[in-house]
PDB file of C-alpha atoms in Angstrom:
ATOM      1  CA  MET A 137     -89.871   6.972 -92.668  1.00 87.00           C
ATOM      2  CA  ALA A 138     -86.249   7.565 -91.738  1.00 97.00           C
ATOM      3  CA  LEU A 139     -85.055   8.651 -88.322  1.00 98.00           C
ATOM      4  CA  PRO A 140     -84.181  12.333 -88.026  1.00 98.00           C
ATOM      5  CA  ARG A 141     -80.481  13.188 -87.924  1.00 98.00           C
ATOM      6  CA  ILE A 142     -80.775  14.909 -84.542  1.00 98.00           C
ATOM      7  CA  MET A 143     -83.691  14.066 -82.261  1.00 98.00           C
ATOM      8  CA  VAL A 144     -84.023  16.085 -79.071  1.00 98.00           C
ATOM      9  CA  ALA A 145     -85.321  14.364 -75.922  1.00 98.00           C
ATOM     10  CA  PRO A 146     -86.101  17.345 -73.680  1.00 98.00           C
ATOM     11  CA  ASN A 147     -87.485  15.809 -70.499  1.00 98.00           C
ATOM     12  CA  GLY A 148     -87.717  12.019 -70.332  1.00 97.00           C
ATOM     13  CA  ALA A 149     -89.835  10.325 -67.700  1.00 97.00           C
ATOM     14  CA  ARG A 150     -88.142  11.511 -64.515  1.00 95.00           C
ATOM     15  CA  LYS A 151     -86.526  14.941 -64.794  1.00 97.00           C
ATOM     16  CA  LEU A 152     -88.340  17.756 -62.953  1.00 97.00           C
ATOM     17  CA  LYS A 153     -87.918  21.493 -62.458  1.00 98.00           C
ATOM     18  CA  ALA A 154     -85.826  20.682 -59.399  1.00 98.00           C
ATOM     19  CA  ASP A 155     -83.313  19.037 -61.735  1.00 97.00           C
ATOM     20  CA  HIS A 156     -83.308  22.001 -64.120  1.00 98.00           C
ATOM     21  CA  PRO A 157     -85.813  24.865 -64.472  1.00 98.00           C
ATOM     22  CA  ALA A 158     -85.807  24.489 -68.276  1.00 98.00           C
ATOM     23  CA  VAL A 159     -87.141  20.918 -68.233  1.00 98.00           C
ATOM     24  CA  PRO A 160     -90.447  21.143 -70.161  1.00 98.00           C
ATOM     25  CA  LEU A 161     -93.372  19.528 -68.362  1.00 98.00           C
ATOM     26  CA  THR A 162     -96.537  21.111 -69.758  1.00 98.00           C
ATOM     27  CA  GLU A 163     -97.781  21.010 -73.325  1.00 98.00           C
ATOM     28  CA  ASP A 164     -97.067  24.717 -73.816  1.00 98.00           C
ATOM     29  CA  GLU A 165     -93.547  24.306 -72.484  1.00 98.00           C
ATOM     30  CA  MET A 166     -92.952  21.368 -74.789  1.00 98.00           C
ATOM     31  CA  VAL A 167     -94.153  23.339 -77.807  1.00 98.00           C
ATOM     32  CA  ALA A 168     -91.835  26.225 -76.951  1.00 98.00           C
ATOM     33  CA  CYS A 169     -88.939  23.835 -76.396  1.00 98.00           C
ATOM     34  CA  ALA A 170     -89.593  22.050 -79.689  1.00 98.00           C
ATOM     35  CA  ARG A 171     -89.638  25.360 -81.537  1.00 98.00           C
ATOM     36  CA  ASP A 172     -86.346  26.475 -79.981  1.00 98.00           C
ATOM     37  CA  CYS A 173     -84.643  23.142 -80.581  1.00 98.00           C
ATOM     38  CA  PHE A 174     -85.780  23.034 -84.206  1.00 99.00           C
ATOM     39  CA  ALA A 175     -84.307  26.488 -84.713  1.00 98.00           C
ATOM     40  CA  ALA A 176     -81.066  25.229 -83.155  1.00 98.00           C
ATOM     41  CA  GLY A 177     -80.879  22.311 -85.597  1.00 98.00           C
ATOM     42  CA  ALA A 178     -82.901  19.385 -84.244  1.00 98.00           C
ATOM     43  CA  ASP A 179     -85.131  17.845 -86.897  1.00 98.00           C
ATOM     44  CA  GLY A 180     -86.951  15.475 -84.534  1.00 98.00           C
ATOM     45  CA  LEU A 181     -88.601  15.468 -81.099  1.00 98.00           C
ATOM     46  CA  HIS A 182     -88.729  12.485 -78.726  1.00 98.00           C
ATOM     47  CA  LEU A 183     -91.884  13.273 -76.780  1.00 98.00           C
ATOM     48  CA  HIS A 184     -92.696  12.358 -73.197  1.00 98.00           C
ATOM     49  CA  ILE A 185     -95.869  13.704 -71.580  1.00 98.00           C
ATOM     50  CA  ARG A 186     -96.504  14.312 -67.894  1.00 98.00           C
ATOM     51  CA  ASP A 187     -99.521  14.323 -65.603  1.00 97.00           C
ATOM     52  CA  ALA A 188    -100.686  17.318 -63.576  1.00 96.00           C
ATOM     53  CA  ASP A 189     -98.093  16.581 -60.909  1.00 96.00           C
ATOM     54  CA  GLY A 190     -95.246  16.237 -63.386  1.00 97.00           C
ATOM     55  CA  GLY A 191     -95.218  12.443 -63.256  1.00 97.00           C
ATOM     56  CA  HIS A 192     -94.650  10.098 -66.190  1.00 98.00           C
ATOM     57  CA  LEU A 193     -97.811   9.509 -68.190  1.00 98.00           C
ATOM     58  CA  LEU A 194     -98.873   7.121 -70.935  1.00 98.00           C
ATOM     59  CA  ASP A 195    -102.246   8.305 -72.216  1.00 98.00           C
ATOM     60  CA  ALA A 196    -103.365   8.324 -75.849  1.00 98.00           C
ATOM     61  CA  LYS A 197    -105.621  11.394 -75.656  1.00 98.00           C
ATOM     62  CA  THR A 198    -103.005  13.495 -73.887  1.00 98.00           C
ATOM     63  CA  TYR A 199    -100.484  12.400 -76.470  1.00 98.00           C
ATOM     64  CA  GLN A 200    -102.848  13.304 -79.310  1.00 98.00           C
ATOM     65  CA  SER A 201    -103.158  16.831 -77.962  1.00 98.00           C
ATOM     66  CA  ALA A 202     -99.394  17.244 -77.539  1.00 98.00           C
ATOM     67  CA  VAL A 203     -98.542  15.744 -80.925  1.00 98.00           C
ATOM     68  CA  ASN A 204    -101.027  18.024 -82.658  1.00 98.00           C
ATOM     69  CA  ALA A 205     -99.807  21.096 -80.781  1.00 98.00           C
ATOM     70  CA  VAL A 206     -96.170  20.475 -81.709  1.00 98.00           C
ATOM     71  CA  ALA A 207     -97.095  19.655 -85.311  1.00 98.00           C
ATOM     72  CA  ARG A 208     -98.967  22.949 -85.647  1.00 98.00           C
ATOM     73  CA  ALA A 209     -96.133  24.962 -84.139  1.00 98.00           C
ATOM     74  CA  VAL A 210     -93.232  23.162 -85.854  1.00 98.00           C
ATOM     75  CA  PRO A 211     -94.701  21.409 -88.910  1.00 98.00           C
ATOM     76  CA  ASP A 212     -91.343  20.280 -90.294  1.00 98.00           C
ATOM     77  CA  MET A 213     -90.223  18.558 -87.100  1.00 98.00           C
ATOM     78  CA  ALA A 214     -90.594  14.773 -86.873  1.00 98.00           C
ATOM     79  CA  ILE A 215     -92.380  13.653 -83.708  1.00 98.00           C
ATOM     80  CA  GLN A 216     -91.721  10.368 -81.948  1.00 98.00           C
ATOM     81  CA  ILE A 217     -93.530   9.347 -78.763  1.00 98.00           C
ATOM     82  CA  THR A 218     -92.229   7.099 -76.019  1.00 98.00           C
ATOM     83  CA  THR A 219     -93.890   3.990 -74.646  1.00 98.00           C
ATOM     84  CA  GLU A 220     -91.486   3.716 -71.715  1.00 97.00           C
ATOM     85  CA  ALA A 221     -93.061   1.839 -68.808  1.00 97.00           C
ATOM     86  CA  VAL A 222     -90.925   3.306 -65.977  1.00 95.00           C
ATOM     87  CA  GLY A 223     -92.170   0.448 -63.819  1.00 95.00           C
ATOM     88  CA  LYS A 224     -95.642   1.971 -63.932  1.00 96.00           C
ATOM     89  CA  TYR A 225     -97.386   0.555 -67.002  1.00 97.00           C
ATOM     90  CA  GLY A 226     -97.974  -2.887 -68.476  1.00 97.00           C
ATOM     91  CA  THR A 227     -97.535  -3.856 -72.095  1.00 97.00           C
ATOM     92  CA  GLU A 228    -101.227  -3.518 -72.972  1.00 97.00           C
ATOM     93  CA  VAL A 229    -101.200   0.161 -72.042  1.00 98.00           C
ATOM     94  CA  GLN A 230     -97.943   0.650 -73.931  1.00 98.00           C
ATOM     95  CA  LYS A 231     -99.398  -0.975 -77.037  1.00 98.00           C
ATOM     96  CA  GLN A 232    -102.614   1.018 -76.966  1.00 98.00           C
ATOM     97  CA  VAL A 233    -100.716   4.273 -76.599  1.00 98.00           C
ATOM     98  CA  ALA A 234     -98.394   3.412 -79.479  1.00 98.00           C
ATOM     99  CA  LEU A 235    -101.308   2.531 -81.737  1.00 98.00           C
ATOM    100  CA  ASN A 236    -103.715   5.321 -80.791  1.00 97.00           C
ATOM    101  CA  ALA A 237    -101.670   8.405 -79.903  1.00 97.00           C
ATOM    102  CA  GLY A 238    -101.685   9.757 -83.451  1.00 95.00           C
ATOM    103  CA  ALA A 239     -97.890   9.650 -83.855  1.00 97.00           C
ATOM    104  CA  LYS A 240     -96.260   8.021 -86.848  1.00 97.00           C
ATOM    105  CA  MET A 241     -93.076   7.268 -84.900  1.00 98.00           C
ATOM    106  CA  VAL A 242     -92.802   5.468 -81.552  1.00 98.00           C
ATOM    107  CA  SER A 243     -89.930   4.135 -79.470  1.00 98.00           C
ATOM    108  CA  VAL A 244     -90.330   0.774 -77.771  1.00 98.00           C
ATOM    109  CA  SER A 245     -88.019  -1.236 -75.523  1.00 98.00           C
ATOM    110  CA  ILE A 246     -87.737  -4.733 -76.954  1.00 97.00           C
ATOM    111  CA  ALA A 247     -87.240  -6.103 -73.439  1.00 97.00           C
ATOM    112  CA  GLU A 248     -90.383  -4.414 -72.122  1.00 97.00           C
ATOM    113  CA  MET A 249     -92.475  -5.487 -75.091  1.00 97.00           C
ATOM    114  CA  CYS A 250     -91.486  -9.135 -74.601  1.00 97.00           C
ATOM    115  CA  ARG A 251     -92.706  -9.258 -71.006  1.00 96.00           C
ATOM    116  CA  ASP A 252     -95.878 -10.965 -72.277  1.00 95.00           C
ATOM    117  CA  GLY A 253     -93.938 -13.276 -74.577  1.00 96.00           C
ATOM    118  CA  GLU A 254     -92.278 -12.972 -77.953  1.00 97.00           C
ATOM    119  CA  HIS A 255     -95.398 -13.905 -79.911  1.00 97.00           C
ATOM    120  CA  ALA A 256     -97.383 -11.043 -78.371  1.00 97.00           C
ATOM    121  CA  ALA A 257     -94.566  -8.681 -79.280  1.00 98.00           C
ATOM    122  CA  GLN A 258     -94.561  -9.958 -82.855  1.00 97.00           C
ATOM    123  CA  LEU A 259     -98.299  -9.299 -83.194  1.00 98.00           C
ATOM    124  CA  PHE A 260     -97.829  -5.759 -81.878  1.00 98.00           C
ATOM    125  CA  TYR A 261     -95.012  -4.972 -84.297  1.00 98.00           C
ATOM    126  CA  ALA A 262     -97.074  -6.347 -87.186  1.00 97.00           C
ATOM    127  CA  GLU A 263     -99.992  -4.118 -86.212  1.00 98.00           C
ATOM    128  CA  CYS A 264     -97.728  -1.065 -86.102  1.00 98.00           C
ATOM    129  CA  ALA A 265     -96.443  -1.903 -89.577  1.00 97.00           C
ATOM    130  CA  ALA A 266     -99.989  -2.322 -90.884  1.00 97.00           C
ATOM    131  CA  ARG A 267    -100.892   1.138 -89.567  1.00 97.00           C
ATOM    132  CA  GLY A 268     -97.769   2.786 -90.955  1.00 97.00           C
ATOM    133  CA  ILE A 269     -96.234   3.446 -87.523  1.00 98.00           C
ATOM    134  CA  ALA A 270     -92.427   3.355 -87.487  1.00 98.00           C
ATOM    135  CA  VAL A 271     -91.075   1.597 -84.395  1.00 98.00           C
ATOM    136  CA  GLN A 272     -87.616   2.401 -83.074  1.00 98.00           C
ATOM    137  CA  HIS A 273     -86.415  -0.529 -80.971  1.00 98.00           C
ATOM    138  CA  ILE A 274     -84.544   0.483 -77.805  1.00 98.00           C
ATOM    139  CA  LEU A 275     -81.506  -1.702 -77.092  1.00 98.00           C
ATOM    140  CA  TYR A 276     -79.637  -1.275 -73.814  1.00 96.00           C
ATOM    141  CA  ASP A 277     -77.033  -3.972 -74.466  1.00 96.00           C
ATOM    142  CA  VAL A 278     -76.186  -6.733 -76.911  1.00 96.00           C
ATOM    143  CA  SER A 279     -78.506  -9.178 -75.132  1.00 97.00           C
ATOM    144  CA  ASP A 280     -81.373  -6.869 -76.109  1.00 97.00           C
ATOM    145  CA  ALA A 281     -79.978  -6.875 -79.635  1.00 97.00           C
ATOM    146  CA  ALA A 282     -79.996 -10.673 -79.697  1.00 97.00           C
ATOM    147  CA  LEU A 283     -83.589 -10.658 -78.434  1.00 98.00           C
ATOM    148  CA  LEU A 284     -84.589  -8.324 -81.251  1.00 98.00           C
ATOM    149  CA  ALA A 285     -83.040 -10.678 -83.779  1.00 98.00           C
ATOM    150  CA  SER A 286     -85.036 -13.597 -82.386  1.00 97.00           C
ATOM    151  CA  VAL A 287     -88.366 -11.737 -82.307  1.00 97.00           C
ATOM    152  CA  LEU A 288     -88.485  -9.961 -85.654  1.00 97.00           C
ATOM    153  CA  PRO A 289     -89.084 -11.771 -88.923  1.00 96.00           C
ATOM    154  CA  GLU A 290     -85.853 -12.190 -90.858  1.00 96.00           C
ATOM    155  CA  SER A 291     -87.011  -9.864 -93.639  1.00 96.00           C
ATOM    156  CA  VAL A 292     -87.811  -7.098 -91.165  1.00 97.00           C
ATOM    157  CA  PHE A 293     -84.666  -7.578 -89.107  1.00 98.00           C
ATOM    158  CA  ARG A 294     -82.436  -7.326 -92.166  1.00 97.00           C
ATOM    159  CA  ALA A 295     -84.253  -4.417 -93.810  1.00 97.00           C
ATOM    160  CA  ALA A 296     -82.456  -1.072 -94.084  1.00 96.00           C
ATOM    161  CA  ALA A 297     -85.597   0.557 -92.687  1.00 97.00           C
ATOM    162  CA  LEU A 298     -85.223  -1.203 -89.307  1.00 98.00           C
ATOM    163  CA  GLN A 299     -84.937   1.500 -86.645  1.00 98.00           C
ATOM    164  CA  VAL A 300     -82.927   0.930 -83.477  1.00 98.00           C
ATOM    165  CA  LEU A 301     -81.641   3.051 -80.617  1.00 98.00           C
ATOM    166  CA  PHE A 302     -78.443   2.050 -78.851  1.00 98.00           C
ATOM    167  CA  VAL A 303     -78.329   3.306 -75.255  1.00 97.00           C
ATOM    168  CA  LEU A 304     -74.901   3.820 -73.726  1.00 96.00           C
ATOM    169  CA  GLY A 305     -74.308   3.885 -70.001  1.00 84.00           C
ATOM    170  CA  ARG A 306     -77.608   2.624 -68.649  1.00 76.00           C
ATOM    171  CA  TYR A 307     -75.794  -0.006 -66.593  1.00 64.00           C
ATOM    172  CA  SER A 308     -72.514   1.839 -66.026  1.00 65.00           C
ATOM    173  CA  GLU A 309     -71.495   3.424 -62.729  1.00 68.00           C
ATOM    174  CA  ASN A 310     -73.535   6.573 -62.080  1.00 75.00           C
ATOM    175  CA  GLN A 311     -75.038   6.152 -65.569  1.00 79.00           C
ATOM    176  CA  THR A 312     -72.046   7.897 -67.123  1.00 88.00           C
ATOM    177  CA  SER A 313     -71.472   6.896 -70.723  1.00 95.00           C
ATOM    178  CA  ASP A 314     -68.205   6.467 -72.587  1.00 95.00           C
ATOM    179  CA  PRO A 315     -67.859   6.519 -76.398  1.00 97.00           C
ATOM    180  CA  ASP A 316     -66.108   3.136 -76.354  1.00 96.00           C
ATOM    181  CA  GLU A 317     -69.365   1.560 -75.150  1.00 96.00           C
ATOM    182  CA  LEU A 318     -70.620   1.889 -78.722  1.00 98.00           C
ATOM    183  CA  THR A 319     -68.136  -0.746 -79.936  1.00 98.00           C
ATOM    184  CA  PRO A 320     -70.145  -3.862 -78.919  1.00 97.00           C
ATOM    185  CA  PHE A 321     -73.158  -2.563 -80.848  1.00 98.00           C
ATOM    186  CA  LEU A 322     -71.049  -1.837 -83.928  1.00 98.00           C
ATOM    187  CA  ASP A 323     -69.548  -5.318 -83.673  1.00 98.00           C
ATOM    188  CA  TRP A 324     -73.032  -6.814 -83.367  1.00 98.00           C
ATOM    189  CA  MET A 325     -74.226  -5.104 -86.551  1.00 98.00           C
ATOM    190  CA  ALA A 326     -71.120  -6.247 -88.395  1.00 98.00           C
ATOM    191  CA  GLN A 327     -71.509  -9.835 -87.192  1.00 98.00           C
ATOM    192  CA  GLU A 328     -75.165  -9.890 -88.200  1.00 98.00           C
ATOM    193  CA  GLY A 329     -74.399  -8.234 -91.534  1.00 98.00           C
ATOM    194  CA  ILE A 330     -77.112  -5.607 -91.076  1.00 98.00           C
ATOM    195  CA  SER A 331     -77.211  -1.856 -91.738  1.00 98.00           C
ATOM    196  CA  PRO A 332     -80.264  -0.534 -89.892  1.00 98.00           C
ATOM    197  CA  ASP A 333     -81.315   3.068 -89.447  1.00 98.00           C
ATOM    198  CA  TRP A 334     -79.720   3.522 -86.036  1.00 98.00           C
ATOM    199  CA  ALA A 335     -79.294   6.260 -83.486  1.00 98.00           C
ATOM    200  CA  LEU A 336     -77.618   6.598 -80.128  1.00 98.00           C
ATOM    201  CA  CYS A 337     -78.287   8.222 -76.787  1.00 97.00           C
ATOM    202  CA  ALA A 338     -75.900   8.538 -73.867  1.00 97.00           C
ATOM    203  CA  PHE A 339     -75.934   9.542 -70.226  1.00 95.00           C
ATOM    204  CA  GLY A 340     -73.857  12.098 -68.389  1.00 93.00           C
ATOM    205  CA  PRO A 341     -71.141  14.647 -69.134  1.00 93.00           C
ATOM    206  CA  ARG A 342     -69.754  12.758 -72.162  1.00 96.00           C
ATOM    207  CA  GLU A 343     -73.057  12.733 -74.025  1.00 97.00           C
ATOM    208  CA  THR A 344     -71.697  15.000 -76.768  1.00 97.00           C
ATOM    209  CA  ASP A 345     -68.545  12.908 -77.261  1.00 97.00           C
ATOM    210  CA  CYS A 346     -70.639   9.741 -77.536  1.00 98.00           C
ATOM    211  CA  LEU A 347     -72.959  11.291 -80.101  1.00 98.00           C
ATOM    212  CA  VAL A 348     -70.068  12.572 -82.201  1.00 98.00           C
ATOM    213  CA  ARG A 349     -68.618   9.050 -82.187  1.00 98.00           C
ATOM    214  CA  ALA A 350     -71.985   7.673 -83.313  1.00 98.00           C
ATOM    215  CA  SER A 351     -72.214  10.147 -86.159  1.00 98.00           C
ATOM    216  CA  GLN A 352     -68.697   9.280 -87.296  1.00 98.00           C
ATOM    217  CA  ALA A 353     -69.754   5.616 -87.356  1.00 98.00           C
ATOM    218  CA  GLY A 354     -72.785   6.339 -89.531  1.00 98.00           C
ATOM    219  CA  GLY A 355     -75.429   6.719 -86.828  1.00 98.00           C
ATOM    220  CA  LYS A 356     -77.845   9.423 -85.800  1.00 98.00           C
ATOM    221  CA  CYS A 357     -78.218  11.238 -82.497  1.00 98.00           C
ATOM    222  CA  ARG A 358     -80.715  11.634 -79.664  1.00 98.00           C
ATOM    223  CA  ILE A 359     -79.703  14.464 -77.361  1.00 98.00           C
ATOM    224  CA  GLY A 360     -81.231  16.393 -74.505  1.00 98.00           C
ATOM    225  CA  PHE A 361     -82.097  16.704 -70.857  1.00 98.00           C
ATOM    226  CA  GLU A 362     -83.678  13.236 -70.727  1.00 97.00           C
ATOM    227  CA  ASN A 363     -80.154  11.820 -70.566  1.00 95.00           C
ATOM    228  CA  SER A 364     -77.804  14.693 -69.750  1.00 96.00           C
ATOM    229  CA  LEU A 365     -77.838  18.290 -68.569  1.00 97.00           C
ATOM    230  CA  PHE A 366     -74.169  18.833 -69.430  1.00 97.00           C
ATOM    231  CA  MET A 367     -72.302  20.619 -72.154  1.00 97.00           C
ATOM    232  CA  ALA A 368     -69.067  19.089 -73.423  1.00 96.00           C
ATOM    233  CA  ASP A 369     -66.979  21.374 -71.206  1.00 96.00           C
ATOM    234  CA  GLY A 370     -68.764  20.070 -68.094  1.00 94.00           C
ATOM    235  CA  ARG A 371     -70.981  23.040 -67.350  1.00 97.00           C
ATOM    236  CA  VAL A 372     -74.740  22.664 -67.033  1.00 98.00           C
ATOM    237  CA  ALA A 373     -76.570  23.708 -70.198  1.00 98.00           C
ATOM    238  CA  LYS A 374     -78.901  26.677 -70.199  1.00 98.00           C
ATOM    239  CA  ASP A 375     -81.607  24.651 -71.963  1.00 98.00           C
ATOM    240  CA  ASN A 376     -82.159  21.870 -74.468  1.00 98.00           C
ATOM    241  CA  ALA A 377     -81.616  24.183 -77.417  1.00 98.00           C
ATOM    242  CA  GLU A 378     -78.093  24.909 -76.216  1.00 98.00           C
ATOM    243  CA  ARG A 379     -77.368  21.174 -76.115  1.00 98.00           C
ATOM    244  CA  VAL A 380     -78.638  20.844 -79.681  1.00 98.00           C
ATOM    245  CA  ALA A 381     -76.639  23.839 -80.907  1.00 98.00           C
ATOM    246  CA  GLU A 382     -73.420  22.445 -79.468  1.00 98.00           C
ATOM    247  CA  LEU A 383     -73.930  19.089 -81.160  1.00 98.00           C
ATOM    248  CA  VAL A 384     -74.763  20.741 -84.485  1.00 98.00           C
ATOM    249  CA  GLY A 385     -71.531  22.686 -84.229  1.00 98.00           C
ATOM    250  CA  ARG A 386     -69.506  19.553 -83.470  1.00 97.00           C
ATOM    251  CA  LEU A 387     -71.041  17.678 -86.402  1.00 97.00           C
ATOM    252  CA  ALA A 388     -70.539  20.472 -88.920  1.00 92.00           C
TER     253      ALA A 388
END
């Protein structure tokens, strides 16, 4: 199960209507957003769900409902759910959500999943594989990349089907990414001699530039309000679909 070329991340765990009125929070809003973004050129959705107050939520039943609703509305769109802890959830909740939410694609921070030890993480990844759930491993820096290499079995780590997400700018000033921050990850892959199925996400006004650089280097793209509200010219986007449409145009 390959990663989609362009995955839209419309809301993340923290953005609210106060940040932008087009941030989708409810299931109906997410369905409408997914439909619009698919029409604009996104072939995947990175799905976060929220509670009644708009807060970050990890809950398998709520995920099942949202996954099914999006799948009915946009049947050709790949759906990936998050297991992001946001300082709120432990690894057991994250694991149960990943395994029981009904999604065939999940994103998991290798650092978060190793909080209970590398062996526990290995058992979780093996269970996902047994159930046919594709895990995209979130890597914030090359130390995360080294951790991934130590946790995964050699055959899995070196497989072309390995899915990773490189995150640019998480630790930079004001979480503003720069395309050159991709270089350490490219060097790491070259040094390890691996060619995984990789994608990139980036924070701030240079999100588009970073994603174009990733595509030129053979990667895929995660775009949307989770990481940036800005168009390449610096103005605030009207909605997630406009962000997708701009990227599609730049990649054409």
